[in-house]
Amino acid sequence: MKSIILIGYMGSGKTTVGKQLAAALGRTFYDLDWYIETRYHSTVAQIFAEKGEEGFRQIEKSMLHEVAEFEDIVLSCGGGTPCFFDNMDYINSVGESVYLKATPQVLAEHLRMRKVERPLIKGKSEEELLEYIQTSLKQREPYYLKAEHIIDVTLLDNYDKLQTSVHLIREELGL
Ligand code: S3P
C-alpha cells in the first residue's frame, strides 16, 4: 500500500492528525521534522541558525527521500517541504498526498502559542504573523494544491476537529 503523506501550512494540524490517523489505520507514523531532528541530533531551529534556510531545505529534501523508502507509513511533512525543489512531484510519486487546508486566520490562531520553535515566525507580533501567513500561503498554495486529496479543516469545530479530520481523510481515501 502507498504511504499517506500529509502536507499543509504550519499550524494546519499535520502532526496531530497524522499521528491519530496512523493509530487508527495501524500504520507507523513519521513526522519529517522529528525525523530530521533525530538523524541530525539537532533541532530544526538549530539547523536554521547554523546552516540557514537553504541548508535546512537540502537536508529536508534528502530526509524526505530517506523516510519515503519506508512502506505503509503515515508521514507528516513540514509546511515548506512541498514548496522546494521537485519535492511535491516526488511526494505524489511515492505516496498518496493529502493537503490539510485552512484559512490564514485559523492558522494564525493555531500558531499564536507555538511560534517559538518555528524559526520562520519566531518573534512576530500577532498582526505580523497574520500578514506573513497571508503572503506566504499565497506563494505556497499552488504547490499544496497539487495534492491528490484536499481536506478543508477550516470549518471544523475545535471540539471534535481531530476526530473529524481523521474521519474525513479515511472517507476520502476509502480506508
Ligand atoms: C516550516 C515548517 C515547519 C518546519 C520549519 C519550516 C515551513 O514545520 O519544517 O520550521 O517552512 O513552513 P511545521 O509545518 O510542522 O511547523
XYZ file of C-alpha atoms and ligand atoms in Angstrom:
191
model
C 0.000 0.000 0.000
C 1.139 3.535 -0.712
C 2.141 5.728 2.182
C -0.122 8.613 3.149
C 1.682 11.947 3.101
C 0.144 14.950 4.840
C 1.068 18.419 3.671
C -0.110 21.929 4.502
C 0.885 25.168 6.132
C 2.389 25.374 9.634
C -0.410 25.043 12.170
C -2.765 23.101 9.908
C -2.583 20.089 12.251
C -0.447 17.746 10.130
C 1.368 16.202 13.077
C -1.635 15.812 15.373
C -3.885 14.473 12.636
C -1.148 12.273 11.159
C -0.407 10.629 14.480
C -4.083 9.877 15.094
C -4.660 8.695 11.531
C -1.703 6.311 11.763
C -3.038 4.899 15.043
C -6.498 4.397 13.515
C -5.052 2.594 10.495
C -2.450 0.607 12.435
C 0.387 2.214 10.492
C 3.655 3.683 11.669
C 3.736 7.460 11.964
C 6.641 9.682 10.957
C 6.933 13.422 11.223
C 9.594 14.757 8.857
C 10.807 17.466 11.271
C 11.169 14.950 14.087
C 12.936 12.547 11.759
C 15.407 15.276 10.764
C 15.969 16.201 14.405
C 16.695 12.590 15.354
C 19.004 11.972 12.418
C 20.924 15.239 12.887
C 20.853 15.326 16.706
C 19.763 18.911 16.372
C 16.511 20.885 16.420
C 15.043 22.428 13.276
C 15.671 25.851 14.842
C 19.364 24.998 15.386
C 19.735 23.765 11.813
C 18.206 27.029 10.526
C 20.574 29.013 12.759
C 23.674 27.066 11.735
C 23.067 26.324 8.065
C 20.446 28.900 7.078
C 17.147 28.088 5.399
C 18.962 26.874 2.291
C 20.933 24.327 4.293
C 17.763 23.187 6.022
C 15.954 22.705 2.694
C 18.775 20.491 1.380
C 18.611 18.337 4.490
C 14.809 18.289 4.351
C 14.875 17.040 0.769
C 17.328 14.239 1.453
C 15.466 13.174 4.607
C 12.180 13.176 2.666
C 13.742 10.701 0.243
C 15.074 8.601 3.098
C 11.807 8.377 5.003
C 9.770 7.795 1.852
C 11.574 4.463 1.468
C 9.560 3.104 4.388
C 6.402 1.327 3.360
C 2.832 1.806 4.508
C 3.530 4.755 6.753
C 1.724 7.979 7.528
C 4.143 10.883 7.065
C 3.584 14.494 8.071
C 5.815 16.913 6.180
C 6.987 20.345 7.266
C 4.969 23.290 5.988
C 7.627 24.199 3.436
C 8.523 20.697 2.243
C 6.300 20.594 -0.882
C 7.420 24.065 -1.981
C 11.108 23.423 -2.676
C 12.932 21.547 -5.433
C 10.754 18.892 -7.075
C 9.548 17.717 -3.661
C 5.831 17.926 -4.443
C 6.150 15.810 -7.589
C 8.280 13.378 -5.624
C 5.687 13.208 -2.834
C 2.987 12.423 -5.373
C 5.110 9.726 -6.972
C 5.773 7.853 -3.728
C 2.600 8.342 -1.701
C -0.960 9.438 -1.562
C -0.859 13.139 -0.693
C -3.410 14.917 1.458
C -3.482 18.716 1.830
C -4.921 19.968 5.123
C -6.307 23.313 4.034
C -7.158 26.165 6.403
C -7.566 29.943 6.220
C -4.793 32.309 7.389
C -6.991 33.302 10.355
C -7.334 29.722 11.574
C -3.637 29.035 11.021
C -2.654 32.200 12.897
C -4.882 31.170 15.788
C -3.223 27.742 15.951
C 0.261 29.217 15.696
C -0.171 32.005 18.217
C 1.166 29.938 21.097
C 3.589 27.838 19.059
C 5.821 30.426 17.429
C 8.973 29.885 19.435
C 10.081 26.592 17.923
C 9.379 27.738 14.358
C 12.229 29.894 13.011
C 10.176 31.449 10.179
C 7.629 33.050 12.535
C 9.548 33.425 15.768
C 9.245 36.897 17.320
C 6.404 38.112 15.108
C 3.571 40.104 16.657
C 0.009 38.898 16.054
C -0.516 41.325 13.155
C 2.845 40.463 11.604
C 2.072 36.769 11.930
C -1.262 37.054 10.107
C 0.296 39.186 7.391
C 3.176 36.740 6.961
C 0.792 33.789 6.711
C -1.413 35.564 4.157
C 1.558 36.376 1.920
C 3.403 33.079 2.163
C 0.263 30.953 1.896
C -0.441 32.641 -1.429
C 3.022 31.626 -2.659
C 2.774 28.132 -1.267
C -0.764 27.187 -2.143
C -0.033 26.343 -5.822
C 2.247 23.585 -4.518
C -0.197 22.399 -1.878
C -2.988 22.258 -4.453
C -1.064 19.618 -6.383
C -2.086 17.156 -3.639
C -4.284 14.270 -4.688
C -6.704 14.932 -1.843
C -7.735 18.165 -0.170
C -9.356 18.249 3.257
C -10.630 21.635 4.402
C -10.231 21.825 8.158
C -11.265 25.489 8.458
C -14.869 24.985 9.411
C -14.397 22.064 11.726
C -15.407 22.792 15.239
C -12.429 22.861 17.613
C -14.046 20.366 19.905
C -14.004 17.394 17.548
C -11.593 18.701 14.935
C -9.109 15.896 15.304
C -11.559 13.007 15.078
C -13.468 14.625 12.226
C -10.284 15.284 10.252
C -9.222 11.658 10.627
C -12.700 10.507 9.616
C -12.763 12.774 6.551
C -9.346 11.588 5.403
C -10.304 7.936 5.795
C -13.507 8.540 3.862
C -11.637 10.409 1.119
C -9.015 7.641 0.815
C -11.531 4.832 1.130
C -9.696 3.363 4.150
C 8.427 25.209 8.051
C 7.573 24.455 8.800
C 8.000 23.675 9.984
C 9.489 23.306 9.866
C 10.314 24.524 9.603
C 9.906 25.269 8.327
C 7.900 25.972 6.886
O 7.190 22.502 10.089
O 9.699 22.358 8.863
O 10.195 25.362 10.729
O 8.688 26.373 6.016
O 6.663 26.157 6.827
P 5.636 22.525 10.594
O 4.774 22.800 9.405
O 5.440 21.162 11.151
O 5.546 23.596 11.624
